[in-house]
Amino acid sequence: MRKFLLSMGAIVMGSVAYGQQDYQLSQFMYDRLSINPGYTGIDNKICATSFFRSQWSGFDGAPKTFLMNIHGPVPLLRGGVGLSLFSDKIGFFNNFSARLNYSYHLSIGNGDILGIGISAGLMKVSLKPDWIAIDPVNLDNSIPDGSQTQSTYDLAFGLYYKSTNWYAGLSATHLTESDLVNLNVKNARHYYVLGGYDFQLPSNPDIMIRPSFRLESDFTSTQLDFNANVLWKNMVWGGLSYRIKDAIVPMLGFQQPLGNDKMPGMIRIGYSYDVTTSEIRDYSSGSHEIMLSYCFNLKPPVKITKSKTVRFL
């Protein structure tokens, strides 16, 4: 019984520690909005992107994450607006957040744009323990034995630079570092650096090489992801990521035009599988992640102009 309680306690403490960290996605190159509000609407398209991630398969109470981003340009606001919805479950903890995003688009010249963004939202954390123990856990004040929920507000700031064939971003989330005292969870401020480059092969215009990276740190722990993928005929891609001291991630994807002349769009679907390289590789069969995205342009109607000349009077 003592070993069982110690094991369950370790899961809870691990959950509390996880509550201090933002979620993890392997296809990070398709999720820039939720960590950098400066990206909002900067591609001049209306986009909806969703992710589902099942992490560390084989573990009871392993993280399961759902994320949805919706954003687009708003010329009247000289920028873009968006919404991010996030749900994450790990062990006895359920985390939910909703964030509104705004980015001011500053034209730099030569088509380059700097997005200056902010986001504000609500974060709710729920704890619903379901202990299996012979001894009553309510005799130990250090072990929560009832459901608890606490909410707080959350702020983020980001700068995002978009050029013709490359991008870079710098951002910070959880600026308020809210402390959920009832749940013993404190949101540590996170800092992100990201970037990517699209390189079309001169010898074969059907092939585009797209390296990218993402750095995340709260100055206590740091995570660095590198990725390189190849897009063939603007239709199929495949690639590989490396998360330092954690995983090697192969991924595949497909995209297809969808829409019409008035609303041209593109649908994308991607899949990645984390091959765990850390010490838990003997206990987990890896992590699975699915991405689905649809982006489209709204073309203004063509203005018909008429003119007269005395020759045809």
PDB file of C-alpha atoms in Angstrom:
ATOM      1  CA  MET A   1       0.000   0.000   0.000  1.00  0.00           C
ATOM      2  CA  ARG A   2       2.821   2.372   0.850  1.00  0.00           C
ATOM      3  CA  LYS A   3       4.435   1.777  -2.535  1.00  0.00           C
ATOM      4  CA  PHE A   4       1.114   2.320  -4.265  1.00  0.00           C
ATOM      5  CA  LEU A   5       0.488   5.633  -2.502  1.00  0.00           C
ATOM      6  CA  LEU A   6       4.026   6.745  -3.234  1.00  0.00           C
ATOM      7  CA  SER A   7       3.519   5.909  -6.913  1.00  0.00           C
ATOM      8  CA  MET A   8       0.246   7.789  -7.059  1.00  0.00           C
ATOM      9  CA  GLY A   9       1.826  10.699  -5.243  1.00  0.00           C
ATOM     10  CA  ALA A  10       4.551  10.796  -7.849  1.00  0.00           C
ATOM     11  CA  ILE A  11       1.913  10.988 -10.584  1.00  0.00           C
ATOM     12  CA  VAL A  12       0.184  13.887  -8.840  1.00  0.00           C
ATOM     13  CA  MET A  13       3.446  15.738  -8.288  1.00  0.00           C
ATOM     14  CA  GLY A  14       4.336  15.115 -11.918  1.00  0.00           C
ATOM     15  CA  SER A  15       0.978  16.556 -12.885  1.00  0.00           C
ATOM     16  CA  VAL A  16       1.586  19.638 -10.753  1.00  0.00           C
ATOM     17  CA  ALA A  17       4.989  20.115 -12.384  1.00  0.00           C
ATOM     18  CA  TYR A  18       3.396  19.712 -15.803  1.00  0.00           C
ATOM     19  CA  GLY A  19       0.929  22.417 -14.877  1.00  0.00           C
ATOM     20  CA  GLN A  20       3.877  24.792 -14.889  1.00  0.00           C
ATOM     21  CA  GLN A  21       4.699  23.928 -18.485  1.00  0.00           C
ATOM     22  CA  ASP A  22       2.945  24.745 -21.750  1.00  0.00           C
ATOM     23  CA  TYR A  23       1.744  21.837 -23.842  1.00  0.00           C
ATOM     24  CA  GLN A  24       4.047  20.074 -26.267  1.00  0.00           C
ATOM     25  CA  LEU A  25       3.428  19.583 -29.985  1.00  0.00           C
ATOM     26  CA  SER A  26       5.709  17.843 -32.456  1.00  0.00           C
ATOM     27  CA  GLN A  27       4.212  19.532 -35.536  1.00  0.00           C
ATOM     28  CA  PHE A  28       5.084  22.902 -34.025  1.00  0.00           C
ATOM     29  CA  MET A  29       5.613  24.536 -37.433  1.00  0.00           C
ATOM     30  CA  TYR A  30       1.827  24.487 -37.913  1.00  0.00           C
ATOM     31  CA  ASP A  31       1.105  25.972 -34.470  1.00  0.00           C
ATOM     32  CA  ARG A  32       2.525  29.473 -34.268  1.00  0.00           C
ATOM     33  CA  LEU A  33      -0.578  31.360 -33.130  1.00  0.00           C
ATOM     34  CA  SER A  34      -1.045  29.864 -29.667  1.00  0.00           C
ATOM     35  CA  ILE A  35       2.518  30.679 -28.571  1.00  0.00           C
ATOM     36  CA  ASN A  36       3.005  33.922 -30.536  1.00  0.00           C
ATOM     37  CA  PRO A  37       0.037  36.300 -30.966  1.00  0.00           C
ATOM     38  CA  GLY A  38       2.122  38.369 -33.403  1.00  0.00           C
ATOM     39  CA  TYR A  39       1.388  35.678 -36.007  1.00  0.00           C
ATOM     40  CA  THR A  40      -2.360  36.432 -35.961  1.00  0.00           C
ATOM     41  CA  GLY A  41      -3.666  36.951 -39.510  1.00  0.00           C
ATOM     42  CA  ILE A  42      -0.231  37.770 -40.925  1.00  0.00           C
ATOM     43  CA  ASP A  43      -0.549  35.319 -43.846  1.00  0.00           C
ATOM     44  CA  ASN A  44      -3.603  37.277 -45.049  1.00  0.00           C
ATOM     45  CA  LYS A  45      -5.753  34.133 -44.892  1.00  0.00           C
ATOM     46  CA  ILE A  46      -8.566  32.872 -42.712  1.00  0.00           C
ATOM     47  CA  CYS A  47      -7.306  29.688 -41.074  1.00  0.00           C
ATOM     48  CA  ALA A  48      -8.666  27.051 -38.726  1.00  0.00           C
ATOM     49  CA  THR A  49      -6.157  24.512 -37.372  1.00  0.00           C
ATOM     50  CA  SER A  50      -6.680  21.730 -34.853  1.00  0.00           C
ATOM     51  CA  PHE A  51      -4.361  19.260 -33.129  1.00  0.00           C
ATOM     52  CA  PHE A  52      -4.939  16.096 -31.166  1.00  0.00           C
ATOM     53  CA  ARG A  53      -2.009  14.576 -29.308  1.00  0.00           C
ATOM     54  CA  SER A  54      -1.801  11.391 -27.269  1.00  0.00           C
ATOM     55  CA  GLN A  55       1.504  11.467 -25.429  1.00  0.00           C
ATOM     56  CA  TRP A  56       3.428   8.600 -23.838  1.00  0.00           C
ATOM     57  CA  SER A  57       1.163   5.755 -24.929  1.00  0.00           C
ATOM     58  CA  GLY A  58       1.236   2.946 -22.394  1.00  0.00           C
ATOM     59  CA  PHE A  59       1.075   5.160 -19.311  1.00  0.00           C
ATOM     60  CA  ASP A  60      -2.122   5.393 -17.271  1.00  0.00           C
ATOM     61  CA  GLY A  61      -3.135   9.045 -17.025  1.00  0.00           C
ATOM     62  CA  ALA A  62      -0.767  10.047 -19.844  1.00  0.00           C
ATOM     63  CA  PRO A  63      -1.277  13.529 -21.378  1.00  0.00           C
ATOM     64  CA  LYS A  64      -3.988  13.982 -23.992  1.00  0.00           C
ATOM     65  CA  THR A  65      -4.061  17.387 -25.672  1.00  0.00           C
ATOM     66  CA  PHE A  66      -6.533  19.132 -27.961  1.00  0.00           C
ATOM     67  CA  LEU A  67      -5.847  22.547 -29.516  1.00  0.00           C
ATOM     68  CA  MET A  68      -7.767  24.689 -31.996  1.00  0.00           C
ATOM     69  CA  ASN A  69      -6.649  27.981 -33.541  1.00  0.00           C
ATOM     70  CA  ILE A  70      -8.838  30.253 -35.674  1.00  0.00           C
ATOM     71  CA  HIS A  71      -7.544  33.558 -37.044  1.00  0.00           C
ATOM     72  CA  GLY A  72      -7.594  35.911 -39.989  1.00  0.00           C
ATOM     73  CA  PRO A  73      -6.818  39.448 -41.184  1.00  0.00           C
ATOM     74  CA  VAL A  74      -9.034  42.447 -40.336  1.00  0.00           C
ATOM     75  CA  PRO A  75      -8.002  45.421 -42.517  1.00  0.00           C
ATOM     76  CA  LEU A  76     -10.028  47.890 -40.439  1.00  0.00           C
ATOM     77  CA  LEU A  77      -7.842  47.032 -37.433  1.00  0.00           C
ATOM     78  CA  ARG A  78      -4.636  47.137 -39.513  1.00  0.00           C
ATOM     79  CA  GLY A  79      -3.879  43.606 -38.410  1.00  0.00           C
ATOM     80  CA  GLY A  80      -5.537  40.331 -37.504  1.00  0.00           C
ATOM     81  CA  VAL A  81      -7.657  38.749 -34.781  1.00  0.00           C
ATOM     82  CA  GLY A  82      -7.871  35.163 -33.608  1.00  0.00           C
ATOM     83  CA  LEU A  83      -9.013  32.681 -30.997  1.00  0.00           C
ATOM     84  CA  SER A  84      -7.096  29.798 -29.410  1.00  0.00           C
ATOM     85  CA  LEU A  85      -8.837  27.007 -27.481  1.00  0.00           C
ATOM     86  CA  PHE A  86      -6.771  24.494 -25.555  1.00  0.00           C
ATOM     87  CA  SER A  87      -7.663  21.424 -23.489  1.00  0.00           C
ATOM     88  CA  ASP A  88      -5.187  19.151 -21.789  1.00  0.00           C
ATOM     89  CA  LYS A  89      -5.682  16.195 -19.489  1.00  0.00           C
ATOM     90  CA  ILE A  90      -2.932  14.517 -17.494  1.00  0.00           C
ATOM     91  CA  GLY A  91      -3.510  12.246 -14.533  1.00  0.00           C
ATOM     92  CA  PHE A  92      -6.117  13.811 -12.263  1.00  0.00           C
ATOM     93  CA  PHE A  93      -5.670  17.263 -13.809  1.00  0.00           C
ATOM     94  CA  ASN A  94      -7.768  18.902 -16.527  1.00  0.00           C
ATOM     95  CA  ASN A  95      -6.526  22.187 -17.992  1.00  0.00           C
ATOM     96  CA  PHE A  96      -8.583  24.431 -20.247  1.00  0.00           C
ATOM     97  CA  SER A  97      -7.786  27.852 -21.676  1.00  0.00           C
ATOM     98  CA  ALA A  98      -9.334  30.267 -24.173  1.00  0.00           C
ATOM     99  CA  ARG A  99      -7.343  33.213 -25.546  1.00  0.00           C
ATOM    100  CA  LEU A 100      -8.252  36.131 -27.798  1.00  0.00           C
ATOM    101  CA  ASN A 101      -5.392  37.305 -30.026  1.00  0.00           C
ATOM    102  CA  TYR A 102      -4.686  40.562 -31.832  1.00  0.00           C
ATOM    103  CA  SER A 103      -1.735  41.505 -34.012  1.00  0.00           C
ATOM    104  CA  TYR A 104      -0.875  44.893 -35.493  1.00  0.00           C
ATOM    105  CA  HIS A 105       0.778  44.451 -38.922  1.00  0.00           C
ATOM    106  CA  LEU A 106       3.592  46.861 -39.683  1.00  0.00           C
ATOM    107  CA  SER A 107       4.809  46.928 -43.286  1.00  0.00           C
ATOM    108  CA  ILE A 108       8.613  46.876 -43.421  1.00  0.00           C
ATOM    109  CA  GLY A 109       9.085  47.030 -47.190  1.00  0.00           C
ATOM    110  CA  ASN A 110       9.689  44.504 -49.981  1.00  0.00           C
ATOM    111  CA  GLY A 111       6.599  42.645 -48.790  1.00  0.00           C
ATOM    112  CA  ASP A 112       8.018  41.982 -45.316  1.00  0.00           C
ATOM    113  CA  ILE A 113       5.655  42.371 -42.337  1.00  0.00           C
ATOM    114  CA  LEU A 114       6.236  42.670 -38.606  1.00  0.00           C
ATOM    115  CA  GLY A 115       3.380  41.445 -36.443  1.00  0.00           C
ATOM    116  CA  ILE A 116       3.143  42.958 -32.935  1.00  0.00           C
ATOM    117  CA  GLY A 117       0.671  40.875 -30.984  1.00  0.00           C
ATOM    118  CA  ILE A 118      -1.010  40.460 -27.630  1.00  0.00           C
ATOM    119  CA  SER A 119      -3.381  37.840 -26.281  1.00  0.00           C
ATOM    120  CA  ALA A 120      -5.616  37.719 -23.229  1.00  0.00           C
ATOM    121  CA  GLY A 121      -7.725  34.891 -21.951  1.00  0.00           C
ATOM    122  CA  LEU A 122      -8.997  32.611 -19.245  1.00  0.00           C
ATOM    123  CA  MET A 123      -7.295  29.544 -17.819  1.00  0.00           C
ATOM    124  CA  LYS A 124      -9.154  26.965 -15.749  1.00  0.00           C
ATOM    125  CA  VAL A 125      -7.506  24.056 -13.925  1.00  0.00           C
ATOM    126  CA  SER A 126      -9.552  21.217 -12.416  1.00  0.00           C
ATOM    127  CA  LEU A 127      -8.424  18.421 -10.113  1.00  0.00           C
ATOM    128  CA  LYS A 128     -10.614  15.315  -9.854  1.00  0.00           C
ATOM    129  CA  PRO A 129      -8.719  12.629  -7.901  1.00  0.00           C
ATOM    130  CA  ASP A 130      -9.903   9.042  -7.873  1.00  0.00           C
ATOM    131  CA  TRP A 131      -7.706   7.288  -5.342  1.00  0.00           C
ATOM    132  CA  ILE A 132      -7.689   3.498  -4.939  1.00  0.00           C
ATOM    133  CA  ALA A 133      -6.468   2.887  -1.403  1.00  0.00           C
ATOM    134  CA  ILE A 134      -7.335   0.787   1.638  1.00  0.00           C
ATOM    135  CA  ASP A 135      -6.437   3.502   4.132  1.00  0.00           C
ATOM    136  CA  PRO A 136      -8.681   6.595   3.909  1.00  0.00           C
ATOM    137  CA  VAL A 137      -6.740   9.324   2.138  1.00  0.00           C
ATOM    138  CA  ASN A 138      -8.669  12.074   3.929  1.00  0.00           C
ATOM    139  CA  LEU A 139      -6.543  11.405   6.993  1.00  0.00           C
ATOM    140  CA  ASP A 140      -3.550  12.910   5.192  1.00  0.00           C
ATOM    141  CA  ASN A 141      -3.928  16.638   4.528  1.00  0.00           C
ATOM    142  CA  SER A 142      -1.210  16.507   1.869  1.00  0.00           C
ATOM    143  CA  ILE A 143      -3.354  14.254  -0.366  1.00  0.00           C
ATOM    144  CA  PRO A 144      -6.336  15.953  -2.058  1.00  0.00           C
ATOM    145  CA  ASP A 145      -9.451  13.779  -1.774  1.00  0.00           C
ATOM    146  CA  GLY A 146     -12.080  15.989  -3.447  1.00  0.00           C
ATOM    147  CA  SER A 147     -12.679  17.779  -6.731  1.00  0.00           C
ATOM    148  CA  GLN A 148     -11.309  21.312  -6.965  1.00  0.00           C
ATOM    149  CA  THR A 149     -11.396  23.941  -9.694  1.00  0.00           C
ATOM    150  CA  GLN A 150      -9.700  27.311  -9.947  1.00  0.00           C
ATOM    151  CA  SER A 151      -9.545  29.880 -12.756  1.00  0.00           C
ATOM    152  CA  THR A 152      -7.301  32.810 -13.580  1.00  0.00           C
ATOM    153  CA  TYR A 153      -6.596  35.205 -16.433  1.00  0.00           C
ATOM    154  CA  ASP A 154      -3.611  34.890 -18.727  1.00  0.00           C
ATOM    155  CA  LEU A 155      -1.631  37.276 -20.953  1.00  0.00           C
ATOM    156  CA  ALA A 156       0.929  36.832 -23.733  1.00  0.00           C
ATOM    157  CA  PHE A 157       2.982  39.045 -26.048  1.00  0.00           C
ATOM    158  CA  GLY A 158       4.766  38.301 -29.308  1.00  0.00           C
ATOM    159  CA  LEU A 159       6.749  39.712 -32.222  1.00  0.00           C
ATOM    160  CA  TYR A 160       6.580  37.859 -35.533  1.00  0.00           C
ATOM    161  CA  TYR A 161       8.526  38.780 -38.676  1.00  0.00           C
ATOM    162  CA  LYS A 162       7.376  37.408 -42.039  1.00  0.00           C
ATOM    163  CA  SER A 163       9.451  37.659 -45.181  1.00  0.00           C
ATOM    164  CA  THR A 164       9.015  36.106 -48.619  1.00  0.00           C
ATOM    165  CA  ASN A 165      10.536  32.742 -47.799  1.00  0.00           C
ATOM    166  CA  TRP A 166      11.444  32.873 -44.097  1.00  0.00           C
ATOM    167  CA  TYR A 167       9.953  33.806 -40.736  1.00  0.00           C
ATOM    168  CA  ALA A 168      11.102  34.388 -37.161  1.00  0.00           C
ATOM    169  CA  GLY A 169       9.317  35.007 -33.890  1.00  0.00           C
ATOM    170  CA  LEU A 170       9.947  35.963 -30.267  1.00  0.00           C
ATOM    171  CA  SER A 171       7.232  35.702 -27.618  1.00  0.00           C
ATOM    172  CA  ALA A 172       6.375  35.205 -23.954  1.00  0.00           C
ATOM    173  CA  THR A 173       3.336  33.475 -22.435  1.00  0.00           C
ATOM    174  CA  HIS A 174       1.890  33.483 -18.902  1.00  0.00           C
ATOM    175  CA  LEU A 175       3.107  37.021 -18.318  1.00  0.00           C
ATOM    176  CA  THR A 176       1.066  37.296 -15.113  1.00  0.00           C
ATOM    177  CA  GLU A 177       2.608  34.120 -13.626  1.00  0.00           C
ATOM    178  CA  SER A 178      -0.700  33.399 -11.913  1.00  0.00           C
ATOM    179  CA  ASP A 179      -0.606  31.301  -8.773  1.00  0.00           C
ATOM    180  CA  LEU A 180      -3.457  28.797  -8.315  1.00  0.00           C
ATOM    181  CA  VAL A 181      -2.951  28.332  -4.585  1.00  0.00           C
ATOM    182  CA  ASN A 182      -5.870  25.928  -4.083  1.00  0.00           C
ATOM    183  CA  LEU A 183      -4.274  23.471  -6.497  1.00  0.00           C
ATOM    184  CA  ASN A 184      -0.612  24.163  -5.738  1.00  0.00           C
ATOM    185  CA  VAL A 185      -0.042  25.146  -9.385  1.00  0.00           C
ATOM    186  CA  LYS A 186       1.940  28.202 -10.473  1.00  0.00           C
ATOM    187  CA  ASN A 187       2.114  29.239 -14.124  1.00  0.00           C
ATOM    188  CA  ALA A 188       5.727  29.943 -14.918  1.00  0.00           C
ATOM    189  CA  ARG A 189       6.447  32.553 -17.592  1.00  0.00           C
ATOM    190  CA  HIS A 190       7.563  30.881 -20.826  1.00  0.00           C
ATOM    191  CA  TYR A 191       9.723  32.370 -23.566  1.00  0.00           C
ATOM    192  CA  TYR A 192       9.742  31.193 -27.181  1.00  0.00           C
ATOM    193  CA  VAL A 193      12.018  31.679 -30.172  1.00  0.00           C
ATOM    194  CA  LEU A 194      10.977  30.162 -33.488  1.00  0.00           C
ATOM    195  CA  GLY A 195      11.995  30.364 -37.097  1.00  0.00           C
ATOM    196  CA  GLY A 196      11.791  28.670 -40.456  1.00  0.00           C
ATOM    197  CA  TYR A 197      12.906  28.903 -44.070  1.00  0.00           C
ATOM    198  CA  ASP A 198      11.394  27.675 -47.357  1.00  0.00           C
ATOM    199  CA  PHE A 199      14.029  26.735 -49.921  1.00  0.00           C
ATOM    200  CA  GLN A 200      12.950  25.693 -53.406  1.00  0.00           C
ATOM    201  CA  LEU A 201      15.430  23.351 -55.009  1.00  0.00           C
ATOM    202  CA  PRO A 202      16.895  25.116 -58.095  1.00  0.00           C
ATOM    203  CA  SER A 203      17.444  21.844 -59.922  1.00  0.00           C
ATOM    204  CA  ASN A 204      13.894  20.629 -59.239  1.00  0.00           C
ATOM    205  CA  PRO A 205      11.117  23.218 -58.691  1.00  0.00           C
ATOM    206  CA  ASP A 206       8.771  20.427 -57.531  1.00  0.00           C
ATOM    207  CA  ILE A 207      10.763  20.038 -54.321  1.00  0.00           C
ATOM    208  CA  MET A 208      10.786  22.536 -51.450  1.00  0.00           C
ATOM    209  CA  ILE A 209      12.974  22.002 -48.374  1.00  0.00           C
ATOM    210  CA  ARG A 210      11.580  23.570 -45.174  1.00  0.00           C
ATOM    211  CA  PRO A 211      13.835  23.587 -42.085  1.00  0.00           C
ATOM    212  CA  SER A 212      12.448  25.072 -38.847  1.00  0.00           C
ATOM    213  CA  PHE A 213      13.095  25.201 -35.115  1.00  0.00           C
ATOM    214  CA  ARG A 214      11.402  26.126 -31.847  1.00  0.00           C
ATOM    215  CA  LEU A 215      13.062  26.996 -28.536  1.00  0.00           C
ATOM    216  CA  GLU A 216      11.022  27.098 -25.313  1.00  0.00           C
ATOM    217  CA  SER A 217      12.343  28.038 -21.869  1.00  0.00           C
ATOM    218  CA  ASP A 218      11.136  29.143 -18.452  1.00  0.00           C
ATOM    219  CA  PHE A 219      14.766  29.619 -17.305  1.00  0.00           C
ATOM    220  CA  THR A 220      14.417  26.467 -15.208  1.00  0.00           C
ATOM    221  CA  SER A 221      14.128  24.001 -18.063  1.00  0.00           C
ATOM    222  CA  THR A 222      14.673  24.455 -21.802  1.00  0.00           C
ATOM    223  CA  GLN A 223      13.333  22.488 -24.756  1.00  0.00           C
ATOM    224  CA  LEU A 224      14.681  22.715 -28.299  1.00  0.00           C
ATOM    225  CA  ASP A 225      13.099  21.155 -31.400  1.00  0.00           C
ATOM    226  CA  PHE A 226      14.640  20.984 -34.879  1.00  0.00           C
ATOM    227  CA  ASN A 227      12.727  19.927 -37.980  1.00  0.00           C
ATOM    228  CA  ALA A 228      13.407  19.472 -41.662  1.00  0.00           C
ATOM    229  CA  ASN A 229      10.702  18.402 -44.079  1.00  0.00           C
ATOM    230  CA  VAL A 230      10.381  18.205 -47.836  1.00  0.00           C
ATOM    231  CA  LEU A 231       7.272  19.295 -49.746  1.00  0.00           C
ATOM    232  CA  TRP A 232       6.794  17.573 -53.117  1.00  0.00           C
ATOM    233  CA  LYS A 233       4.681  19.183 -55.876  1.00  0.00           C
ATOM    234  CA  ASN A 234       2.967  21.350 -53.271  1.00  0.00           C
ATOM    235  CA  MET A 235       1.014  18.248 -52.273  1.00  0.00           C
ATOM    236  CA  VAL A 236       2.850  15.729 -50.057  1.00  0.00           C
ATOM    237  CA  TRP A 237       5.431  16.296 -47.355  1.00  0.00           C
ATOM    238  CA  GLY A 238       7.591  14.148 -45.137  1.00  0.00           C
ATOM    239  CA  GLY A 239      10.186  15.042 -42.563  1.00  0.00           C
ATOM    240  CA  LEU A 240      11.970  14.418 -39.317  1.00  0.00           C
ATOM    241  CA  SER A 241      12.220  16.322 -36.042  1.00  0.00           C
ATOM    242  CA  TYR A 242      14.603  15.975 -33.144  1.00  0.00           C
ATOM    243  CA  ARG A 243      13.692  17.074 -29.643  1.00  0.00           C
ATOM    244  CA  ILE A 244      16.918  17.187 -27.648  1.00  0.00           C
ATOM    245  CA  LYS A 245      17.153  14.438 -25.024  1.00  0.00           C
ATOM    246  CA  ASP A 246      13.549  13.407 -25.616  1.00  0.00           C
ATOM    247  CA  ALA A 247      12.440  12.102 -29.022  1.00  0.00           C
ATOM    248  CA  ILE A 248      13.002  11.572 -32.726  1.00  0.00           C
ATOM    249  CA  VAL A 249       9.840  12.409 -34.659  1.00  0.00           C
ATOM    250  CA  PRO A 250       9.060  11.212 -38.209  1.00  0.00           C
ATOM    251  CA  MET A 251       6.070  12.914 -39.815  1.00  0.00           C
ATOM    252  CA  LEU A 252       3.979  12.811 -42.985  1.00  0.00           C
ATOM    253  CA  GLY A 253       1.402  15.156 -44.463  1.00  0.00           C
ATOM    254  CA  PHE A 254      -0.846  15.881 -47.404  1.00  0.00           C
ATOM    255  CA  GLN A 255      -2.389  19.091 -48.722  1.00  0.00           C
ATOM    256  CA  GLN A 256      -4.923  19.717 -51.439  1.00  0.00           C
ATOM    257  CA  PRO A 257      -6.550  22.850 -52.899  1.00  0.00           C
ATOM    258  CA  LEU A 258     -10.186  23.137 -51.844  1.00  0.00           C
ATOM    259  CA  GLY A 259     -12.518  25.963 -52.818  1.00  0.00           C
ATOM    260  CA  ASN A 260     -13.422  28.034 -55.848  1.00  0.00           C
ATOM    261  CA  ASP A 261     -12.330  31.195 -57.666  1.00  0.00           C
ATOM    262  CA  LYS A 262     -14.086  33.434 -55.133  1.00  0.00           C
ATOM    263  CA  MET A 263     -12.791  31.517 -52.104  1.00  0.00           C
ATOM    264  CA  PRO A 264      -9.592  29.597 -52.963  1.00  0.00           C
ATOM    265  CA  GLY A 265      -8.360  27.478 -50.084  1.00  0.00           C
ATOM    266  CA  MET A 266      -6.084  24.664 -48.973  1.00  0.00           C
ATOM    267  CA  ILE A 267      -6.786  21.726 -46.666  1.00  0.00           C
ATOM    268  CA  ARG A 268      -3.916  20.008 -44.839  1.00  0.00           C
ATOM    269  CA  ILE A 269      -3.652  16.886 -42.728  1.00  0.00           C
ATOM    270  CA  GLY A 270      -0.513  15.737 -40.944  1.00  0.00           C
ATOM    271  CA  TYR A 271       0.582  12.916 -38.666  1.00  0.00           C
ATOM    272  CA  SER A 272       3.644  12.544 -36.464  1.00  0.00           C
ATOM    273  CA  TYR A 273       4.955   9.801 -34.198  1.00  0.00           C
ATOM    274  CA  ASP A 274       7.394  10.440 -31.359  1.00  0.00           C
ATOM    275  CA  VAL A 275      10.041   7.741 -30.938  1.00  0.00           C
ATOM    276  CA  THR A 276      11.016   8.288 -27.309  1.00  0.00           C
ATOM    277  CA  THR A 277      14.747   8.474 -26.623  1.00  0.00           C
ATOM    278  CA  SER A 278      14.635   9.500 -22.947  1.00  0.00           C
ATOM    279  CA  GLU A 279      14.679   7.157 -19.948  1.00  0.00           C
ATOM    280  CA  ILE A 280      10.956   6.387 -20.254  1.00  0.00           C
ATOM    281  CA  ARG A 281      11.433   4.668 -23.634  1.00  0.00           C
ATOM    282  CA  ASP A 282      11.196   1.248 -21.924  1.00  0.00           C
ATOM    283  CA  TYR A 283       7.742   2.090 -20.554  1.00  0.00           C
ATOM    284  CA  SER A 284       6.108   4.101 -23.351  1.00  0.00           C
ATOM    285  CA  SER A 285       5.314   3.085 -26.931  1.00  0.00           C
ATOM    286  CA  GLY A 286       5.679   6.679 -28.121  1.00  0.00           C
ATOM    287  CA  SER A 287       3.358   9.602 -28.832  1.00  0.00           C
ATOM    288  CA  HIS A 288       0.835  10.138 -31.637  1.00  0.00           C
ATOM    289  CA  GLU A 289      -0.256  13.487 -33.049  1.00  0.00           C
ATOM    290  CA  ILE A 290      -2.755  14.477 -35.756  1.00  0.00           C
ATOM    291  CA  MET A 291      -3.052  17.930 -37.349  1.00  0.00           C
ATOM    292  CA  LEU A 292      -5.912  19.181 -39.512  1.00  0.00           C
ATOM    293  CA  SER A 293      -5.982  22.632 -41.084  1.00  0.00           C
ATOM    294  CA  TYR A 294      -8.017  24.615 -43.593  1.00  0.00           C
ATOM    295  CA  CYS A 295      -7.055  28.070 -44.878  1.00  0.00           C
ATOM    296  CA  PHE A 296      -8.744  30.198 -47.517  1.00  0.00           C
ATOM    297  CA  ASN A 297      -8.660  33.635 -49.101  1.00  0.00           C
ATOM    298  CA  LEU A 298     -11.635  35.900 -49.601  1.00  0.00           C
ATOM    299  CA  LYS A 299     -11.147  37.559 -52.957  1.00  0.00           C
ATOM    300  CA  PRO A 300     -13.003  40.867 -53.369  1.00  0.00           C
ATOM    301  CA  PRO A 301     -15.440  40.946 -56.298  1.00  0.00           C
ATOM    302  CA  VAL A 302     -13.999  42.248 -59.542  1.00  0.00           C
ATOM    303  CA  LYS A 303     -15.079  45.818 -60.169  1.00  0.00           C
ATOM    304  CA  ILE A 304     -16.613  46.308 -63.606  1.00  0.00           C
ATOM    305  CA  THR A 305     -15.753  49.667 -65.123  1.00  0.00           C
ATOM    306  CA  LYS A 306     -17.469  51.213 -68.129  1.00  0.00           C
ATOM    307  CA  SER A 307     -16.347  53.949 -70.414  1.00  0.00           C
ATOM    308  CA  LYS A 308     -17.778  55.724 -73.412  1.00  0.00           C
ATOM    309  CA  THR A 309     -16.187  57.257 -76.423  1.00  0.00           C
ATOM    310  CA  VAL A 310     -17.675  59.485 -79.118  1.00  0.00           C
ATOM    311  CA  ARG A 311     -16.596  56.923 -81.698  1.00  0.00           C
ATOM    312  CA  PHE A 312     -19.390  54.537 -80.532  1.00  0.00           C
ATOM    313  CA  LEU A 313     -22.125  57.094 -79.826  1.00  0.00           C
TER     314      LEU A 313
END
